[in-house]
Structures are given as C-alpha cells and as structure tokens.
Amino acid sequence: MKVGVLALQGDVREHIYALQTCGTEPITVRRVDELNSIDALVIPGGESTTMALLAETFGLFKPIQKRIESRLPVYGSCAGMILLANRVLDATEDQRTFGGLDITVRRNAFGRQVDSFESDLEFQGLRASMRAVFIRAPWVEEVGPEVEVLAAVNFHGTDHPVAVRQGNLLATSFHPELTQDYRIHRYFLEEVCRVGSRIG
Amino acid sequence: MSEAVGTGRVKRGMAEMLKGGVIMDVVDATQAKIAEDAGAVAVMALERVPADIRAQGGVARMSDPDMIEKIKAAVSIPVMAKTRIGHFAEAQILQNLGVDYIDESEVLTPADYENHINKWDFTVPFVCGATNLGEALRRINEGAAMIRSKGEAGTGDVSNAVTHMRQIWAEIRRLSSMREDELYVAAKELQAPYELVKEVAQSGKLPVVMFSAGGIATPADAALMMQLGADGVFIGSGIFKSGDPANRAVACVKATTFFDDAKVVTDASRGLGDAMVGINVADIPAPHRLADRGW
C-alpha cells in the first residue's frame, strides 16, 4: 500500500516520520500524478486557508475531492480535519474544503495560541489513554448520522468531539505526529485503510 | 498528567505548523487580509515595515495594541508581533493581547544590550533571530521555540540572509562530524549549553523550526532560501513595498511550496511589476546594520 502526505504546507515531515515508523514508505503529494499513484492520503497540520489556496492554484482541489468520493482512505490532523469537513464555522468568507466528512467544524475553537494545550485523552479503539497536543485546534460541533465519534474533550462543561471517523475518512483535531505515540497512524493504516480498500 | 498550556511541545509544535509557508509583515487590517487571501501562514503585525524604520529612523518600539487588535479581528490565521530585545514588559502586553507568537526582534531598537527576555516565563511562544549557531542555541536556551536566521531587514538585498543560513548549516554539519569528546570544546566555542550542542550533533538539525528572514523580495529569493535549508520564510518590506503586493504575495507563497521546481518558480516570477527598490547591504554603514544587533 502506497501512502501519500499532502505536502503543500504544514508539518509534513512529522507525518512522514510517523508513517515510516509504522513500516510504510510514504511519498509527498504536491501534484496530480503523485495523487493518482497513492492508495491512502494524510493531510497534515498547518494552515487550512493556505493549503486550500495552493490546492486550487495547482489543480489538486477537484482531483482530491474526486478521490475522496471514490473512497480513498484519508486521515487529516487539525487543518486536515478542517479540510475534510463538509461545513466550517469561523472560516474566512470564501474558504473551501475538500469535504467528505459529514461534520461541522469550528476553527480555532479552543482559542488562540496562548490557549493551546496538551491533555490526556481516551481514544476509542485504543486500550490505553494517549497524550494529545492541541494547537489552535478546531473541534467538531455537529456530526451526521454516519459519523462515529472516537474521542472528545470536555471544555467548560460540554463535551466536544476531537476525533471522528466516517467509513474511509478519519480526522483528529490534535497532532499525534508531534508525539512519539503513533497509535493513531497505525489505527489509520490497519483499520481505516483496510476497510476503505475492502469497500473500494 | 492532565491539561497543560504553554508546554515546549505546544510552543514548538505551533512553529511546525507554519513550515513550508510565508509569514508576511503587515501594518494594517487591509494588508493583513491581502496576506491571508494570498495564502500567508501568518502575519507579523507592526507599525512600520523595516524599510520605513530604516528610512525614518528614530526609536522603533512595539506596535499600538489597538492596531494589533484590529489585525487580529481581520484574519483567521496566526498573528505575530514584535517586541524589542530584552523588553519583557512589552512582551507581557503582547501575551495579554493574545498574539500567537512574539518576535523578539533586532528590527526594533533594543531595550537591553546584555540580556534577552527569559522566554520560559511566558506561555506564548517566541521566535528570535540568529546569525550563527551559537546565537541560535543561546536563544533556544532562553526559551525561543522558533529561530529565524537573520538577513538585513528592509533592504531587499538577500545576501545577508544567505550568509547566515549557510553559516548556521555549516556549523551544524561540523558538529555532526565530531567525536563525542570534541563536543565539550565545541560548546565552549559556540558559547552554548553542552546539552543543546550534543542534541544538534546527534540530530543534525536545530531542535526547533528555522525560518529565513531579512531582504527576501522575490519568488526566486524565497526558493533560494528554501533550497538552502529554511523551513519557511518571513517577507517583510518585500511585499507591501512592491508595485503589486497581492500578486507578489501569491507568487512568493507558490515559490515557497515548489521551491525545488524551477518551472513553477519561473511562472511565479512573471508579471509581478516592480520589486521593492532596495538598498545594497554593503552601502549601509556598519552601525546601522540591524542583523548585528543581538548577541
């Protein structure tokens, strides 16, 4: 299985390292021919506005949408979650996303950088808890009926989903690639990609 | 362990998210919006771009809080702001304003000619300038979560940025080739803590993200700095002192992402109108060179 990391901007290097540690040989994806050669895609953390603009400028936007529709397994962290969401709150006026996940995401929901934090988190499907790093992170405000919530964070008395899955799509508002704990990447490769390819 | 803000991982991680991107100097909300629409990963809010600080002279200080608030309200991307070297009270104000990153910057007039800010005291992360590896490691030791290799700001002359980026990488490569028992003397010579020197020698890179800054004015300049090993670029006067800021901003963003693809950088370089006029660094008398500030 060939995994790609969308390399328009963001913490590409950390995802590449995480995927290598999990025993794959990932490639970077900046062009359509690279996109067409992969069996799974990771969208890294970074600035969602920058990535969307570059994807559009270099003709990657529609091809990524098409591959998501044809059930390419995709994992997005932070900005990646925003780009996979069908609906975005607190977005710029003309902000577009690839979409695919039937969720509404709120950008910078936990606040600005001074509010960025790390926290212990229970992730469904992993036996132990994990340390999750949230950087100007979004949260999920609404989920559609087919979306499974895998983890949530309590913020001022309300639980907000921070990890979701819908079929071939997985998204977290935190950054497992910044820790040495790559169980989410493994979960993506072993669970999400397997199911995705079976259906596909 | 439960929730923790302002940890090293959170501060350094924020800079990781900016990689491969362009951070643009802006002086008002209109420019900030142009920068965001052009694909900037962050904006640096300041009252005067370095070219104007240079032209107008006088003491350059932290920006007006109202102006920073307006820029924060105008864009969804991170907003950075500059404090004078050593001026921790300005930094406290910037943290209180909720800026996303503080640049302890030689572009402003230093407030302390001996000490930099103790950046561990803050939950907001700091970026600091460096001309060489020792300076970079001293800043990291003081708590900087990101480094920008210095150029000569406000000139449009990229030569100093090149010199310092090459210098830092040359020193890193030198450390990587040393025997472990030689690192003690290397630490002494670099005037940097042994633990950090050892970490750089083993990993072959700085422990934090390193951008390039100072004198970058064209897409080709951005591509050059990326090929020389920058994780991303700051563009100060180069965009809004040029003839067509919106197009130049987009072009620099494209060239930073596809820095190793000459075809994309060529196309990005077309039809941009006039670049900023610029000053040759060699024509600036040594006491007026900003990159020499910091120690």
CSV table of C-alpha atoms in Angstrom, one decimal:
chain,number,residue,atom,x,y,z
A,1,MET,CA,0.0,0.0,0.0
A,2,LYS,CA,1.4,3.4,-1.0
A,3,VAL,CA,0.6,6.2,1.4
A,4,GLY,CA,1.0,9.9,0.5
A,5,VAL,CA,1.2,13.0,2.6
A,6,LEU,CA,-0.2,16.2,1.2
A,7,ALA,CA,2.9,18.4,1.1
A,8,LEU,CA,1.6,21.9,0.2
A,9,GLN,CA,2.4,23.3,3.6
A,10,GLY,CA,2.5,22.2,7.3
A,11,ASP,CA,4.1,19.5,9.4
A,12,VAL,CA,4.6,17.1,6.6
A,13,ARG,CA,8.0,15.9,7.9
A,14,GLU,CA,6.4,14.7,11.2
A,15,HIS,CA,3.7,12.7,9.4
A,16,ILE,CA,6.3,11.2,7.0
A,17,TYR,CA,8.3,10.1,10.0
A,18,ALA,CA,5.3,8.7,11.8
A,19,LEU,CA,4.3,6.7,8.7
A,20,GLN,CA,7.8,5.4,8.3
A,21,THR,CA,7.9,4.3,11.9
A,22,CYS,CA,4.7,2.3,11.2
A,23,GLY,CA,6.6,0.4,8.4
A,24,THR,CA,5.3,2.2,5.3
A,25,GLU,CA,7.3,4.2,2.7
A,26,PRO,CA,5.3,7.4,2.3
A,27,ILE,CA,5.7,9.9,-0.5
A,28,THR,CA,4.9,13.6,-0.6
A,29,VAL,CA,2.0,14.7,-2.7
A,30,ARG,CA,2.0,18.1,-4.5
A,31,ARG,CA,1.0,17.1,-8.0
A,32,VAL,CA,-1.9,15.3,-9.6
A,33,ASP,CA,0.2,12.4,-10.8
A,34,GLU,CA,1.5,11.8,-7.3
A,35,LEU,CA,-2.1,11.9,-6.0
A,36,ASN,CA,-3.1,9.3,-8.6
A,37,SER,CA,-0.3,6.9,-7.5
A,38,ILE,CA,-1.4,6.6,-3.9
A,39,ASP,CA,-3.7,4.2,-2.0
A,40,ALA,CA,-4.1,6.4,1.1
A,41,LEU,CA,-3.6,10.1,1.9
A,42,VAL,CA,-2.7,12.0,5.1
A,43,ILE,CA,-3.5,15.7,5.3
A,44,PRO,CA,-1.1,17.3,7.8
A,45,GLY,CA,-1.5,20.1,10.3
A,46,GLY,CA,-0.8,23.6,9.1
A,47,GLU,CA,-3.0,26.5,7.8
A,48,SER,CA,-6.2,25.2,6.1
A,49,THR,CA,-6.6,28.5,4.2
A,50,THR,CA,-3.0,28.2,2.7
A,51,MET,CA,-3.4,24.6,1.8
A,52,ALA,CA,-6.8,25.1,0.1
A,53,LEU,CA,-5.5,28.0,-1.9
A,54,LEU,CA,-2.4,26.1,-3.1
A,55,ALA,CA,-4.5,23.0,-3.9
A,56,GLU,CA,-6.8,25.2,-6.0
A,57,THR,CA,-3.9,27.1,-7.7
A,58,PHE,CA,-2.1,23.9,-8.7
A,59,GLY,CA,-5.2,22.0,-9.9
A,60,LEU,CA,-5.3,19.5,-7.0
A,61,PHE,CA,-8.5,20.6,-5.4
A,62,LYS,CA,-11.1,18.7,-7.6
A,63,PRO,CA,-8.9,15.6,-8.1
A,64,ILE,CA,-8.6,15.3,-4.3
A,65,GLN,CA,-12.4,15.7,-4.0
A,66,LYS,CA,-12.9,13.0,-6.6
A,67,ARG,CA,-10.6,10.5,-5.0
A,68,ILE,CA,-12.3,11.1,-1.6
A,69,GLU,CA,-15.6,10.4,-3.3
A,70,SER,CA,-14.2,7.2,-4.7
A,71,ARG,CA,-13.4,6.1,-1.2
A,72,LEU,CA,-9.7,6.9,-0.9
A,73,PRO,CA,-8.7,6.4,2.8
A,74,VAL,CA,-7.8,9.8,4.2
A,75,TYR,CA,-6.6,10.9,7.6
A,76,GLY,CA,-6.5,14.6,8.5
A,77,SER,CA,-5.0,16.2,11.6
A,78,CYS,CA,-6.0,19.7,12.7
A,79,ALA,CA,-6.0,21.7,9.4
A,80,GLY,CA,-6.6,18.3,7.8
A,81,MET,CA,-9.8,17.8,9.8
A,82,ILE,CA,-11.0,21.2,8.6
A,83,LEU,CA,-10.3,20.4,5.0
A,84,LEU,CA,-12.2,17.1,5.3
A,85,ALA,CA,-15.3,18.7,6.9
A,86,ASN,CA,-18.4,19.4,4.9
A,87,ARG,CA,-19.1,22.6,6.9
A,88,VAL,CA,-16.8,25.0,8.7
A,89,LEU,CA,-17.6,27.7,11.2
A,90,ASP,CA,-15.4,30.8,11.8
A,91,ALA,CA,-14.0,30.3,8.4
A,92,THR,CA,-12.8,33.1,6.0
A,93,GLU,CA,-15.6,34.3,3.7
A,94,ASP,CA,-14.7,32.1,0.7
A,95,GLN,CA,-13.0,29.2,2.5
A,96,ARG,CA,-13.5,26.0,0.7
A,97,THR,CA,-12.9,22.4,1.9
A,98,PHE,CA,-12.4,19.1,0.1
A,99,GLY,CA,-15.3,17.8,2.3
A,100,GLY,CA,-16.4,14.2,2.7
A,101,LEU,CA,-16.9,14.1,6.4
A,102,ASP,CA,-20.5,14.9,7.4
A,103,ILE,CA,-19.4,17.2,10.3
A,104,THR,CA,-19.4,20.8,11.2
A,105,VAL,CA,-16.1,22.0,12.4
A,106,ARG,CA,-15.3,25.2,14.3
A,107,ARG,CA,-11.9,26.7,13.5
A,108,ASN,CA,-9.6,27.8,16.4
A,109,ALA,CA,-12.4,26.6,18.7
A,110,PHE,CA,-10.3,26.3,21.9
A,111,GLY,CA,-8.9,29.8,21.4
A,112,ARG,CA,-5.7,31.3,20.2
A,113,GLN,CA,-2.1,30.0,20.6
A,114,VAL,CA,-1.9,31.1,24.3
A,115,ASP,CA,-4.8,28.6,24.9
A,116,SER,CA,-3.1,25.8,23.0
A,117,PHE,CA,-2.7,22.8,25.3
A,118,GLU,CA,-1.8,19.1,25.7
A,119,SER,CA,-4.1,16.7,27.6
A,120,ASP,CA,-4.6,13.0,28.3
A,121,LEU,CA,-7.3,11.6,26.0
A,122,GLU,CA,-9.3,8.4,25.8
A,123,PHE,CA,-9.4,7.2,22.2
A,124,GLN,CA,-12.0,4.5,21.3
A,125,GLY,CA,-10.3,1.5,19.9
A,126,LEU,CA,-7.0,2.1,21.7
A,127,ARG,CA,-6.6,0.3,25.0
A,128,ALA,CA,-4.8,3.0,27.0
A,129,SER,CA,-5.2,6.7,27.0
A,130,MET,CA,-2.9,9.0,25.0
A,131,ARG,CA,-1.3,12.4,25.3
A,132,ALA,CA,-2.9,14.7,22.8
A,133,VAL,CA,-1.4,18.0,21.6
A,134,PHE,CA,-3.9,20.7,20.6
A,135,ILE,CA,-2.6,23.7,18.7
A,136,ARG,CA,-5.1,26.5,17.8
A,137,ALA,CA,-7.2,23.4,17.4
A,138,PRO,CA,-10.7,23.1,15.9
A,139,TRP,CA,-13.4,21.0,17.4
A,140,VAL,CA,-16.4,19.2,15.9
A,141,GLU,CA,-19.6,21.0,16.6
A,142,GLU,CA,-22.1,18.6,14.8
A,143,VAL,CA,-21.9,15.2,13.4
A,144,GLY,CA,-24.1,13.5,10.8
A,145,PRO,CA,-25.7,10.0,11.5
A,146,GLU,CA,-22.9,8.0,9.8
A,147,VAL,CA,-20.1,9.7,11.8
A,148,GLU,CA,-18.6,7.8,14.7
A,149,VAL,CA,-17.1,9.9,17.5
A,150,LEU,CA,-13.8,8.3,18.7
A,151,ALA,CA,-12.7,10.9,21.3
A,152,ALA,CA,-14.0,14.0,22.9
A,153,VAL,CA,-12.7,16.8,25.2
A,154,ASN,CA,-14.7,18.5,27.9
A,155,PHE,CA,-14.4,22.2,27.6
A,156,HIS,CA,-16.3,24.4,30.1
A,157,GLY,CA,-18.7,21.6,30.9
A,158,THR,CA,-19.5,20.5,27.4
A,159,ASP,CA,-18.1,17.5,25.5
A,160,HIS,CA,-16.7,18.4,22.1
A,161,PRO,CA,-15.7,15.6,19.6
A,162,VAL,CA,-12.0,15.9,18.7
A,163,ALA,CA,-11.6,12.6,16.7
A,164,VAL,CA,-14.2,11.3,14.3
A,165,ARG,CA,-14.5,8.6,11.6
A,166,GLN,CA,-16.8,8.0,8.7
A,167,GLY,CA,-16.0,5.0,6.6
A,168,ASN,CA,-12.7,5.7,4.8
A,169,LEU,CA,-12.2,9.1,6.5
A,170,LEU,CA,-10.5,9.7,9.8
A,171,ALA,CA,-9.9,13.1,11.4
A,172,THR,CA,-8.4,14.4,14.7
A,173,SER,CA,-8.2,18.0,15.9
A,174,PHE,CA,-5.0,17.1,17.7
A,175,HIS,CA,-1.5,16.2,16.5
A,176,PRO,CA,-0.4,12.6,17.2
A,177,GLU,CA,2.5,13.3,14.8
A,178,LEU,CA,4.1,15.7,17.3
A,179,THR,CA,4.4,12.9,19.9
A,180,GLN,CA,6.2,9.7,19.7
A,181,ASP,CA,2.9,7.8,20.1
A,182,TYR,CA,1.9,6.7,16.6
A,183,ARG,CA,-1.1,4.5,17.5
A,184,ILE,CA,-3.5,6.8,15.6
A,185,HIS,CA,-1.4,6.4,12.4
A,186,ARG,CA,-1.4,2.6,13.0
A,187,TYR,CA,-5.1,2.7,13.5
A,188,PHE,CA,-5.5,4.6,10.2
A,189,LEU,CA,-3.3,2.1,8.3
A,190,GLU,CA,-4.7,-1.0,9.9
A,191,GLU,CA,-8.3,-0.2,10.5
A,192,VAL,CA,-9.4,2.6,8.2
A,193,CYS,CA,-7.3,1.7,5.1
A,194,ARG,CA,-8.3,-1.9,5.3
A,195,VAL,CA,-12.0,-1.2,5.4
A,196,GLY,CA,-11.6,1.5,2.8
A,197,SER,CA,-9.9,-0.8,0.4
A,198,ARG,CA,-12.4,-3.6,1.0
A,199,ILE,CA,-15.3,-1.4,0.1
A,200,GLY,CA,-13.4,0.3,-2.7
B,1,MET,CA,-0.9,14.4,34.0
B,2,SER,CA,-3.9,16.4,32.8
B,3,GLU,CA,-4.2,19.6,30.8
B,4,ALA,CA,-1.2,21.9,30.4
B,5,VAL,CA,-0.8,25.1,28.3
B,6,GLY,CA,2.4,26.7,27.1
B,7,THR,CA,4.4,23.5,27.2
B,8,GLY,CA,7.6,23.2,25.0
B,9,ARG,CA,5.7,20.8,22.7
B,10,VAL,CA,2.8,23.2,22.3
B,11,LYS,CA,5.1,26.2,21.6
B,12,ARG,CA,7.5,24.4,19.3
B,13,GLY,CA,4.6,22.5,17.7
B,14,MET,CA,2.9,25.7,16.7
B,15,ALA,CA,6.0,26.6,14.6
B,16,GLU,CA,6.0,23.1,13.0
B,17,MET,CA,2.5,24.0,11.6
B,18,LEU,CA,4.0,27.1,9.8
B,19,LYS,CA,6.6,25.1,7.9
B,20,GLY,CA,6.7,25.5,4.1
B,21,GLY,CA,4.9,28.8,4.5
B,22,VAL,CA,5.4,32.5,4.2
B,23,ILE,CA,4.9,34.9,7.1
B,24,MET,CA,4.2,38.4,5.9
B,25,ASP,CA,4.8,41.8,7.6
B,26,VAL,CA,1.6,43.9,7.6
B,27,VAL,CA,0.8,47.4,9.0
B,28,ASP,CA,-3.0,47.4,9.0
B,29,ALA,CA,-6.1,45.2,8.6
B,30,THR,CA,-6.3,45.7,4.8
B,31,GLN,CA,-2.8,44.4,4.3
B,32,ALA,CA,-3.4,41.5,6.7
B,33,LYS,CA,-6.5,40.5,4.6
B,34,ILE,CA,-4.4,40.7,1.4
B,35,ALA,CA,-1.8,38.5,3.0
B,36,GLU,CA,-4.4,35.9,4.2
B,37,ASP,CA,-6.1,35.8,0.8
B,38,ALA,CA,-2.7,35.2,-0.8
B,39,GLY,CA,-2.0,32.2,1.3
B,40,ALA,CA,0.2,33.5,4.1
B,41,VAL,CA,0.5,31.1,7.0
B,42,ALA,CA,0.7,34.0,9.5
B,43,VAL,CA,1.1,37.8,9.6
B,44,MET,CA,3.5,39.9,11.6
B,45,ALA,CA,1.7,43.0,12.8
B,46,LEU,CA,3.9,46.0,13.0
B,47,GLU,CA,3.6,49.8,12.8
B,48,ARG,CA,6.3,50.3,10.2
B,49,VAL,CA,7.9,47.8,7.9
B,50,PRO,CA,11.7,47.6,8.3
B,51,ALA,CA,12.3,49.7,5.1
B,52,ASP,CA,10.4,52.6,6.7
B,53,ILE,CA,12.0,52.1,10.1
B,54,ARG,CA,15.3,52.4,8.2
B,55,ALA,CA,14.2,55.4,6.2
B,56,GLN,CA,12.6,57.3,9.0
B,57,GLY,CA,15.0,56.5,11.8
B,58,GLY,CA,14.1,57.1,15.5
B,59,VAL,CA,13.4,54.5,18.2
B,60,ALA,CA,11.3,51.6,16.9
B,61,ARG,CA,9.0,50.1,19.5
B,62,MET,CA,6.2,47.5,20.0
B,63,SER,CA,3.1,48.3,18.0
B,64,ASP,CA,0.0,50.0,19.3
B,65,PRO,CA,-2.3,47.4,21.0
B,66,ASP,CA,-5.3,48.8,19.1
B,67,MET,CA,-3.6,48.2,15.8
B,68,ILE,CA,-2.7,44.6,16.8
B,69,GLU,CA,-6.4,44.0,17.9
B,70,LYS,CA,-7.7,45.2,14.5
B,71,ILE,CA,-5.4,42.9,12.6
B,72,LYS,CA,-6.3,40.0,14.9
B,73,ALA,CA,-10.0,40.7,14.2
B,74,ALA,CA,-9.4,40.9,10.4
B,75,VAL,CA,-7.8,37.5,9.8
B,76,SER,CA,-8.2,33.8,10.9
B,77,ILE,CA,-4.5,32.9,10.5
B,78,PRO,CA,-2.0,33.4,13.4
B,79,VAL,CA,-0.9,36.9,14.2
B,80,MET,CA,2.6,37.6,15.4
B,81,ALA,CA,4.0,40.8,16.8
B,82,LYS,CA,7.5,42.2,17.7
B,83,THR,CA,8.9,43.2,21.0
B,84,ARG,CA,12.2,45.0,21.5
B,85,ILE,CA,15.1,42.7,22.5
B,86,GLY,CA,15.1,42.4,26.3
B,87,HIS,CA,11.8,44.3,26.7
B,88,PHE,CA,9.8,41.8,28.8
B,89,ALA,CA,7.2,44.3,29.7
B,90,GLU,CA,6.3,44.8,26.0
B,91,ALA,CA,6.2,41.0,25.7
B,92,GLN,CA,3.8,40.8,28.7
B,93,ILE,CA,1.5,43.2,26.9
B,94,LEU,CA,1.7,41.2,23.7
B,95,GLN,CA,0.9,38.0,25.6
B,96,ASN,CA,-2.0,39.7,27.3
B,97,LEU,CA,-3.3,40.8,23.8
B,98,GLY,CA,-3.3,37.1,22.8
B,99,VAL,CA,-0.9,37.3,19.9
B,100,ASP,CA,0.0,33.9,18.7
B,101,TYR,CA,3.8,34.3,18.5
B,102,ILE,CA,6.2,37.0,19.8
B,103,ASP,CA,9.2,38.0,17.7
B,104,GLU,CA,12.0,39.4,20.0
B,105,SER,CA,13.4,41.4,17.1
B,106,GLU,CA,16.5,43.3,16.2
B,107,VAL,CA,14.5,45.2,13.7
B,108,LEU,CA,13.2,47.3,16.7
B,109,THR,CA,15.6,49.3,18.9
B,110,PRO,CA,17.0,47.0,21.6
B,111,ALA,CA,15.8,47.8,25.2
B,112,ASP,CA,18.6,45.8,26.8
B,113,TYR,CA,22.1,45.4,25.3
B,114,GLU,CA,23.1,42.5,27.6
B,115,ASN,CA,20.0,40.3,28.3
B,116,HIS,CA,17.4,38.9,26.1
B,117,ILE,CA,13.9,38.1,27.5
B,118,ASN,CA,13.6,35.0,29.7
B,119,LYS,CA,11.1,33.3,27.3
B,120,TRP,CA,10.4,30.4,29.7
B,121,ASP,CA,8.4,32.9,31.8
B,122,PHE,CA,5.7,33.1,29.0
B,123,THR,CA,3.0,30.7,27.7
B,124,VAL,CA,3.1,32.4,24.3
B,125,PRO,CA,5.9,31.1,22.1
B,126,PHE,CA,8.8,33.3,20.9
B,127,VAL,CA,10.8,33.4,17.7
B,128,CYS,CA,14.3,35.0,17.8
B,129,GLY,CA,16.8,35.9,15.2
B,130,ALA,CA,20.3,34.4,14.8
B,131,THR,CA,23.3,34.9,12.6
B,132,ASN,CA,25.1,31.8,13.7
B,133,LEU,CA,24.6,28.5,15.5
B,134,GLY,CA,25.8,29.8,18.9
B,135,GLU,CA,23.4,32.7,18.8
B,136,ALA,CA,20.5,30.3,17.8
B,137,LEU,CA,21.3,27.9,20.7
B,138,ARG,CA,21.6,30.7,23.2
B,139,ARG,CA,18.1,31.9,22.2
B,140,ILE,CA,16.7,28.4,22.4
B,141,ASN,CA,18.3,28.0,25.8
B,142,GLU,CA,16.4,31.2,26.9
B,143,GLY,CA,13.2,29.5,25.7
B,144,ALA,CA,12.8,30.5,22.0
B,145,ALA,CA,10.5,28.0,20.3
B,146,MET,CA,11.5,29.0,16.7
B,147,ILE,CA,14.5,30.6,15.1
B,148,ARG,CA,14.7,32.8,12.1
B,149,SER,CA,18.1,33.2,10.5
B,150,LYS,CA,18.7,36.9,10.2
B,151,GLY,CA,19.2,38.9,7.0
B,152,GLU,CA,19.5,42.6,6.7
B,153,ALA,CA,15.9,43.7,7.1
B,154,GLY,CA,14.3,46.4,5.0
B,155,THR,CA,16.9,46.2,2.2
B,156,GLY,CA,15.6,43.8,-0.4
B,157,ASP,CA,19.2,42.5,-0.5
B,158,VAL,CA,19.1,38.8,0.2
B,159,SER,CA,22.9,38.4,0.6
B,160,ASN,CA,23.0,38.6,4.4
B,161,ALA,CA,20.1,36.0,4.7
B,162,VAL,CA,22.2,33.7,2.5
B,163,THR,CA,25.4,34.2,4.6
B,164,HIS,CA,23.7,33.5,7.9
B,165,MET,CA,21.7,30.5,6.7
B,166,ARG,CA,24.8,28.9,5.2
B,167,GLN,CA,26.8,29.7,8.4
B,168,ILE,CA,24.2,28.0,10.6
B,169,TRP,CA,24.0,24.9,8.5
B,170,ALA,CA,27.8,24.7,8.1
B,171,GLU,CA,28.2,24.8,11.9
B,172,ILE,CA,25.5,22.1,12.3
B,173,ARG,CA,27.3,19.9,9.8
B,174,ARG,CA,30.6,20.4,11.5
B,175,LEU,CA,29.1,19.4,14.9
B,176,SER,CA,27.6,16.2,13.3
B,177,SER,CA,31.1,15.2,12.1
B,178,MET,CA,32.7,15.5,15.6
B,179,ARG,CA,33.6,12.8,18.1
B,180,GLU,CA,31.6,13.0,21.3
B,181,ASP,CA,34.6,14.1,23.3
B,182,GLU,CA,35.1,17.0,21.0
B,183,LEU,CA,31.7,18.4,21.6
B,184,TYR,CA,32.7,19.9,25.0
B,185,VAL,CA,35.1,22.3,23.3
B,186,ALA,CA,32.6,22.9,20.6
B,187,ALA,CA,30.1,24.0,23.2
B,188,LYS,CA,32.7,26.3,24.7
B,189,GLU,CA,33.5,27.9,21.3
B,190,LEU,CA,29.8,28.3,20.4
B,191,GLN,CA,29.1,29.8,23.8
B,192,ALA,CA,26.1,27.5,24.0
B,193,PRO,CA,25.0,24.8,26.5
B,194,TYR,CA,26.6,21.4,26.1
B,195,GLU,CA,23.2,19.6,26.2
B,196,LEU,CA,21.9,21.6,23.2
B,197,VAL,CA,25.2,21.2,21.3
B,198,LYS,CA,25.0,17.4,21.8
B,199,GLU,CA,21.4,17.3,20.7
B,200,VAL,CA,22.2,19.2,17.4
B,201,ALA,CA,25.2,17.0,16.8
B,202,GLN,CA,23.1,13.9,17.1
B,203,SER,CA,20.0,15.0,15.2
B,204,GLY,CA,21.8,17.1,12.5
B,205,LYS,CA,19.4,19.9,12.9
B,206,LEU,CA,18.2,22.6,15.3
B,207,PRO,CA,15.7,21.3,17.9
B,208,VAL,CA,13.2,24.0,16.7
B,209,VAL,CA,11.9,25.2,13.3
B,210,MET,CA,14.2,27.6,11.5
B,211,PHE,CA,12.8,30.2,9.0
B,212,SER,CA,14.8,32.7,7.0
B,213,ALA,CA,14.2,36.4,7.2
B,214,GLY,CA,15.6,39.7,6.0
B,215,GLY,CA,16.0,41.0,2.4
B,216,ILE,CA,13.7,38.4,0.7
B,217,ALA,CA,11.9,40.3,-2.0
B,218,THR,CA,11.1,37.9,-4.9
B,219,PRO,CA,9.8,34.4,-5.5
B,220,ALA,CA,13.4,33.4,-6.5
B,221,ASP,CA,14.7,34.7,-3.2
B,222,ALA,CA,12.2,32.6,-1.3
B,223,ALA,CA,13.1,29.5,-3.4
B,224,LEU,CA,16.8,30.2,-2.8
B,225,MET,CA,16.4,30.3,1.0
B,226,MET,CA,14.2,27.1,1.0
B,227,GLN,CA,16.9,25.3,-1.0
B,228,LEU,CA,19.5,26.5,1.4
B,229,GLY,CA,17.6,24.7,4.2
B,230,ALA,CA,15.0,27.2,5.5
B,231,ASP,CA,11.7,25.6,6.9
B,232,GLY,CA,9.9,28.7,5.6
B,233,VAL,CA,10.3,32.4,5.0
B,234,PHE,CA,9.4,35.8,6.5
B,235,ILE,CA,8.9,38.5,4.0
B,236,GLY,CA,8.9,42.0,5.5
B,237,SER,CA,9.1,45.0,3.3
B,238,GLY,CA,9.4,42.9,0.1
B,239,ILE,CA,5.7,42.5,-0.5
B,240,PHE,CA,4.0,45.8,0.5
B,241,LYS,CA,6.8,48.0,-0.7
B,242,SER,CA,6.5,46.5,-4.2
B,243,GLY,CA,4.3,47.6,-7.1
B,244,ASP,CA,1.7,44.8,-6.9
B,245,PRO,CA,1.6,43.4,-3.4
B,246,ALA,CA,-1.4,41.0,-3.9
B,247,ASN,CA,0.2,39.2,-6.8
B,248,ARG,CA,3.7,39.2,-5.4
B,249,ALA,CA,2.4,37.7,-2.2
B,250,VAL,CA,0.7,34.8,-4.0
B,251,ALA,CA,3.8,34.3,-6.2
B,252,CYS,CA,6.1,34.1,-3.1
B,253,VAL,CA,3.7,31.5,-1.5
B,254,LYS,CA,3.8,29.4,-4.6
B,255,ALA,CA,7.6,29.6,-4.9
B,256,THR,CA,8.0,28.6,-1.2
B,257,THR,CA,5.9,25.4,-1.7
B,258,PHE,CA,7.5,24.5,-5.0
B,259,PHE,CA,11.0,25.8,-4.2
B,260,ASP,CA,12.7,22.9,-5.9
B,261,ASP,CA,10.6,23.1,-9.1
B,262,ALA,CA,12.2,25.7,-11.4
B,263,LYS,CA,9.2,25.6,-13.7
B,264,VAL,CA,6.8,26.7,-11.0
B,265,VAL,CA,9.2,29.4,-9.7
B,266,THR,CA,9.7,30.7,-13.2
B,267,ASP,CA,5.9,31.0,-13.8
B,268,ALA,CA,5.6,32.6,-10.3
B,269,SER,CA,8.2,35.2,-11.3
B,270,ARG,CA,6.4,36.5,-14.3
B,271,GLY,CA,4.4,39.8,-14.5
B,272,LEU,CA,4.9,40.9,-10.9
B,273,GLY,CA,5.6,44.6,-11.7
B,274,ASP,CA,8.3,46.4,-9.8
B,275,ALA,CA,10.1,44.8,-6.9
B,276,MET,CA,11.0,47.0,-3.9
B,277,VAL,CA,13.8,49.3,-4.9
B,278,GLY,CA,16.2,48.1,-2.3
B,279,ILE,CA,19.5,49.1,-0.7
B,280,ASN,CA,22.7,47.2,-1.1
B,281,VAL,CA,23.8,46.0,2.4
B,282,ALA,CA,27.4,47.0,1.5
B,283,ASP,CA,26.2,50.6,1.3
B,284,ILE,CA,24.9,50.6,4.8
B,285,PRO,CA,27.4,51.8,7.4
B,286,ALA,CA,28.1,49.0,9.9
B,287,PRO,CA,26.5,50.8,12.9
B,288,HIS,CA,23.2,50.9,11.0
B,289,ARG,CA,23.1,47.2,10.2
B,290,LEU,CA,20.2,45.6,12.1
B,291,ALA,CA,21.5,42.0,11.8
B,292,ASP,CA,24.4,42.9,14.0
B,293,ARG,CA,22.0,43.6,16.9
B,294,GLY,CA,21.7,40.5,19.2
B,295,TRP,CA,24.5,38.6,21.0
